[in-house]
Coordinates of C-alpha atoms in Angstrom, one line a residue:
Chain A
X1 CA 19.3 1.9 -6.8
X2 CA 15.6 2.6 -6.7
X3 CA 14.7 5.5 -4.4
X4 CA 11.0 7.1 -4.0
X5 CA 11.5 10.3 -1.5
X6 CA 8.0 11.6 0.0
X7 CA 7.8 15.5 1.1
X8 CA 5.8 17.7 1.7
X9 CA 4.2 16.3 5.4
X10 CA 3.7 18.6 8.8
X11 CA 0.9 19.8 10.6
X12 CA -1.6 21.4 8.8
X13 CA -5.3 22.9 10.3
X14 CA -8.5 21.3 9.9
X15 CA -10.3 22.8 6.5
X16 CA -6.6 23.9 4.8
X17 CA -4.5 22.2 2.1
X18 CA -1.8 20.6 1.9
X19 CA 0.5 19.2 -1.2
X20 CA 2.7 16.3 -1.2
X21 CA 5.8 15.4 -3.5
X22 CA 7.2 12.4 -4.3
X23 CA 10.3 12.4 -6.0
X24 CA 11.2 9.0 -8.3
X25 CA 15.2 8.1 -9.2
X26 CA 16.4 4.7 -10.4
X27 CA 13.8 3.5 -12.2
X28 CA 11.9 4.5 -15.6
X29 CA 9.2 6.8 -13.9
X30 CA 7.2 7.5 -17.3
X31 CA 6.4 3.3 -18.0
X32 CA 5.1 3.2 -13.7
X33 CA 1.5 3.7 -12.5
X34 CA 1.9 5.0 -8.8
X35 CA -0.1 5.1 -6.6
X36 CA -0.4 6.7 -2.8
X37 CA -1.4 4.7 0.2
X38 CA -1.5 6.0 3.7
X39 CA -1.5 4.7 7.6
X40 CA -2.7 6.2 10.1
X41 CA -0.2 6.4 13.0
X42 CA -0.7 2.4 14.5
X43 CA -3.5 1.6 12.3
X44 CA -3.2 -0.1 9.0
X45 CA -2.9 0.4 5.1
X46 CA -5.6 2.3 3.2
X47 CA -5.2 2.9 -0.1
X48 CA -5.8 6.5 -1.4
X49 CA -5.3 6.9 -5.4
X50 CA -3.9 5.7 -8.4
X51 CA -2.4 7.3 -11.8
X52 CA -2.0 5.3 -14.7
X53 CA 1.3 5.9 -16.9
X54 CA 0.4 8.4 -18.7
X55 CA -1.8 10.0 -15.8
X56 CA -5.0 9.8 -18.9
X57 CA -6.7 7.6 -15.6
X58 CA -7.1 8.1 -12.3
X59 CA -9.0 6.7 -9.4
X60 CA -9.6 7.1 -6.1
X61 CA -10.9 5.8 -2.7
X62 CA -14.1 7.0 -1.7
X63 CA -12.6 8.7 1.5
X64 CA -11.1 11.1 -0.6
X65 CA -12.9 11.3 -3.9
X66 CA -13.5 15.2 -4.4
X67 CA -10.7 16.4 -1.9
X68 CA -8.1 14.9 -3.3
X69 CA -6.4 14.5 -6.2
X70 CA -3.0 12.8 -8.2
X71 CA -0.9 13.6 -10.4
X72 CA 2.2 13.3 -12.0
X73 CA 5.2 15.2 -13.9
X74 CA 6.8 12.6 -16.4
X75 CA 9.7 15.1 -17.0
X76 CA 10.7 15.5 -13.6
X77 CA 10.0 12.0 -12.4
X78 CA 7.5 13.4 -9.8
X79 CA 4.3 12.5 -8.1
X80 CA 2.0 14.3 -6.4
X81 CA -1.2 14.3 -3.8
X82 CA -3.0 17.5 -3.4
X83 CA -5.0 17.1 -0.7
X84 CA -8.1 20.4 0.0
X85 CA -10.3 20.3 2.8
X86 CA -8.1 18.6 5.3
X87 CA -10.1 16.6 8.1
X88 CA -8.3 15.2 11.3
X89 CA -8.9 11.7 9.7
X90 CA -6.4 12.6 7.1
X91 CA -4.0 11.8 9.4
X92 CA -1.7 9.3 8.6
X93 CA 1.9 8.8 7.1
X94 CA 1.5 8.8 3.1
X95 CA 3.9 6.7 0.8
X96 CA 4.2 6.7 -2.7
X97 CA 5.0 3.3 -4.1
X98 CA 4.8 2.2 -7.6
X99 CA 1.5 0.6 -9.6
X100 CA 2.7 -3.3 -8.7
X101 CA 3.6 -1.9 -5.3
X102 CA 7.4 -3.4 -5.7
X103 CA 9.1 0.0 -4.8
X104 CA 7.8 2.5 -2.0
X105 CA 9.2 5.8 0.1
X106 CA 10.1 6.0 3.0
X107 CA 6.7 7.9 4.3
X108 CA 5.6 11.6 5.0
X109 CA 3.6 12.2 7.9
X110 CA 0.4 15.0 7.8
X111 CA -1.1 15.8 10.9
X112 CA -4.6 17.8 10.8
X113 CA -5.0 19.4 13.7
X114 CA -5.9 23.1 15.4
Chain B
X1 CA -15.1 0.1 -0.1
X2 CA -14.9 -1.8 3.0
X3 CA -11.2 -3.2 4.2
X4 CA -10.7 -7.5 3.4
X5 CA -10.6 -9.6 6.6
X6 CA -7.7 -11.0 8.1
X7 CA -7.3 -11.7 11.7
X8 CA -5.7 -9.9 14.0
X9 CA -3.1 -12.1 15.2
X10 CA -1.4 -14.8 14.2
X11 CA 1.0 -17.4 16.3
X12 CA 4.0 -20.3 15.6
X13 CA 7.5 -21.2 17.5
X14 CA 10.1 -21.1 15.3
X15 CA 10.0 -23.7 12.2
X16 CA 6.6 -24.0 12.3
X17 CA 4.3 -23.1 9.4
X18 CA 1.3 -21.0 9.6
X19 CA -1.0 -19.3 7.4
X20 CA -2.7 -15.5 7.0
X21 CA -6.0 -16.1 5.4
X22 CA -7.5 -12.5 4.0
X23 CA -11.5 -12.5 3.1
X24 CA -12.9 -9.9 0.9
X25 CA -15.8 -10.1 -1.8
X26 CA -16.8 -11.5 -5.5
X27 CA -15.8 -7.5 -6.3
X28 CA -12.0 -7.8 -5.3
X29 CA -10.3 -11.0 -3.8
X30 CA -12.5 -13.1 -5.9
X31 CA -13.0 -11.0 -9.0
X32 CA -9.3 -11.7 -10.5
X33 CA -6.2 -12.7 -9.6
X34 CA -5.1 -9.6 -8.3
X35 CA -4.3 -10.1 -4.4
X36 CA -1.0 -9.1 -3.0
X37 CA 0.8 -9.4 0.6
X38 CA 2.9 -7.5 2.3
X39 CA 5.4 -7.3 5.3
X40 CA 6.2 -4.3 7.7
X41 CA 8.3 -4.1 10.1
X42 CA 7.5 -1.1 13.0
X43 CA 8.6 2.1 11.9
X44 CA 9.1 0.5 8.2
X45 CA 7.2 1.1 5.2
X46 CA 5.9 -1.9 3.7
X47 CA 7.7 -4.4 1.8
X48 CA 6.1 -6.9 -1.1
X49 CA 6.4 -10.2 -0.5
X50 CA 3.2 -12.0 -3.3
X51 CA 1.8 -10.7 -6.3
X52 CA -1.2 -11.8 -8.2
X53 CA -1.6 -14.3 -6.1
X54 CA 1.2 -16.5 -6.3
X55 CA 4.3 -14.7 -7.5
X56 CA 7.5 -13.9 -5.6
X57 CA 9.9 -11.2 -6.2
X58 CA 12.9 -13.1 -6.8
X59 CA 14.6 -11.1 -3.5
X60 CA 11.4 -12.7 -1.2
X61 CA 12.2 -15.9 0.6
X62 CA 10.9 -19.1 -0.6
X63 CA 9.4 -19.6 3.1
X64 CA 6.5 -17.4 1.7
X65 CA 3.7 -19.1 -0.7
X66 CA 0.5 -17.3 -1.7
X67 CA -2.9 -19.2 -2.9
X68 CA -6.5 -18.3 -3.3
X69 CA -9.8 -20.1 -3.1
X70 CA -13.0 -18.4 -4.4
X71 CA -13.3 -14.9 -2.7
X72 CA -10.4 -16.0 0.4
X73 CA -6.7 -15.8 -0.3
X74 CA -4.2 -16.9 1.8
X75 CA 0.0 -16.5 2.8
X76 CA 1.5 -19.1 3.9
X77 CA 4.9 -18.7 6.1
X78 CA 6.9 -21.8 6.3
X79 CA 10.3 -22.4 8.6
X80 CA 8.9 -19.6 10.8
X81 CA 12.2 -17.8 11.5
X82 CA 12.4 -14.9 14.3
X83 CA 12.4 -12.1 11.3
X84 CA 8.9 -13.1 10.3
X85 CA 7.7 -11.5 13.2
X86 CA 6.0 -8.2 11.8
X87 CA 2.9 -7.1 10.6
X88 CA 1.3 -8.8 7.3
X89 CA -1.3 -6.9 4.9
X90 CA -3.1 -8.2 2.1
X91 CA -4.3 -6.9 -0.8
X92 CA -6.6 -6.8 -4.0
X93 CA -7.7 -4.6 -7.3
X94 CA -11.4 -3.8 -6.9
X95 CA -13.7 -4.1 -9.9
X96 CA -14.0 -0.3 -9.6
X97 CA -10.7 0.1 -10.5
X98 CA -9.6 0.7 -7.0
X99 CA -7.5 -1.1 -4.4
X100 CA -8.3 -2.4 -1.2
X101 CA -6.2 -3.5 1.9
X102 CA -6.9 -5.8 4.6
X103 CA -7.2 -5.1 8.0
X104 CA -3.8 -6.2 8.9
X105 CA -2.6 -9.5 10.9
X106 CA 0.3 -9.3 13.4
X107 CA 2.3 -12.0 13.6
X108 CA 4.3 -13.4 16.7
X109 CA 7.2 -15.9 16.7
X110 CA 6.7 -17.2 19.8

């Protein structure tokens, strides 16, 4: 049974940091791009970042690109979003899902706000 | 990056058929066969239902069929059953090696 487990979300204050975990069972993690995609509570699907395989490439929407940033930990089956310099934009429930977007969490929601 | 089109609501009665269409640019939707759809129910995350266009997961209903023309794609729902009744996304690779979603279609079984 594939399972993808987000952590990591809660309220965090404008300018901070915040780290999200996403933890991979059930399938083999080390063959999967992932990527992380976010919604903002009732708005739609953005797209956030990708990490290839072997983490060698990664890319990322322009919303984020420089505050953010992906990665991965083969041996653990874990993937990550560190996200600096929190805006109240950045608001949104994240979810990890994998490269062909077949598999995805369950959701963690980050609230920026004072 | 700016989101792909869809519109933002769609309408059938039950066994009806009706189609999503999802615009976007020569730089995603038409650049490749790359453009995916999803389902999500409220409070769910989403759920594939088409892949590079045209493929099904084998565990996605038949009902759903996938096609695109130039820099449009479309998702077709056929037999409109009460369960369809959700919110559909679409989605495409970038030639910048990004991703890019659509705005998001709700769709009511009337």
């Amino acid at each position: 049974q594939v399972q993808l487990v987000e952590s990591g979300g809660g309220v965090v204050q404008p300018g901070r940091s915040r780290r999200l975990s996403c933890e991979v069972s059930g399938i083999a993690f080390i063959v999967y791009g992932m990527h992380w995609v976010r919604q903002a509570p009732g708005k739609g699907l953005e797209w956030v970042a990708v990490t290839s395989s072997d983490a060698t490439e990664k890319y990322y929407a322009e919303s984020v690109k420089g505050r953010f940033s992906i990665s991965r930990d083969n041996s653990k089956n874990m993937l990550y979003l560190q996200m600096n310099n929190l805006r109240p934009e950045d608001t949104a429930f994240y979810y990890c899902t994998t490269r062909n977007f077949g598999y995805w969490g369950q959701g963690a929601l980050v609230t920026v706000s004072s | 990056q700016s989101a792909l089109t869809q519109p933002a609501s769609v309408s059938g009665s039950p066994g009806q058929s009706i189609t999503i269409s999802c615009t976007g640019t020569s730089s995603d939707v038409g650049a490749g066969n790359f453009v995916s759809w999803f389902q999500q129910h409220p409070g769910k995350a989403p759920k594939l239902l088409i892949y590079e266009v045209t493929l099904r997961p084998s565990e996605v209903s038949h009902r759903f069929s996938g096609s695109k023309s130039a820099n449009t794609a479309s998702l077709t729902i056929s037999g409109l059953q009460g369960e369809d009744d959700a919110d559909y996304y679409c989605s495409s690779y970038t030639v910048g090696n990004t991703y890019v979603f659509g705005t998001g279609t709700k769709v009511t079984v009337l």
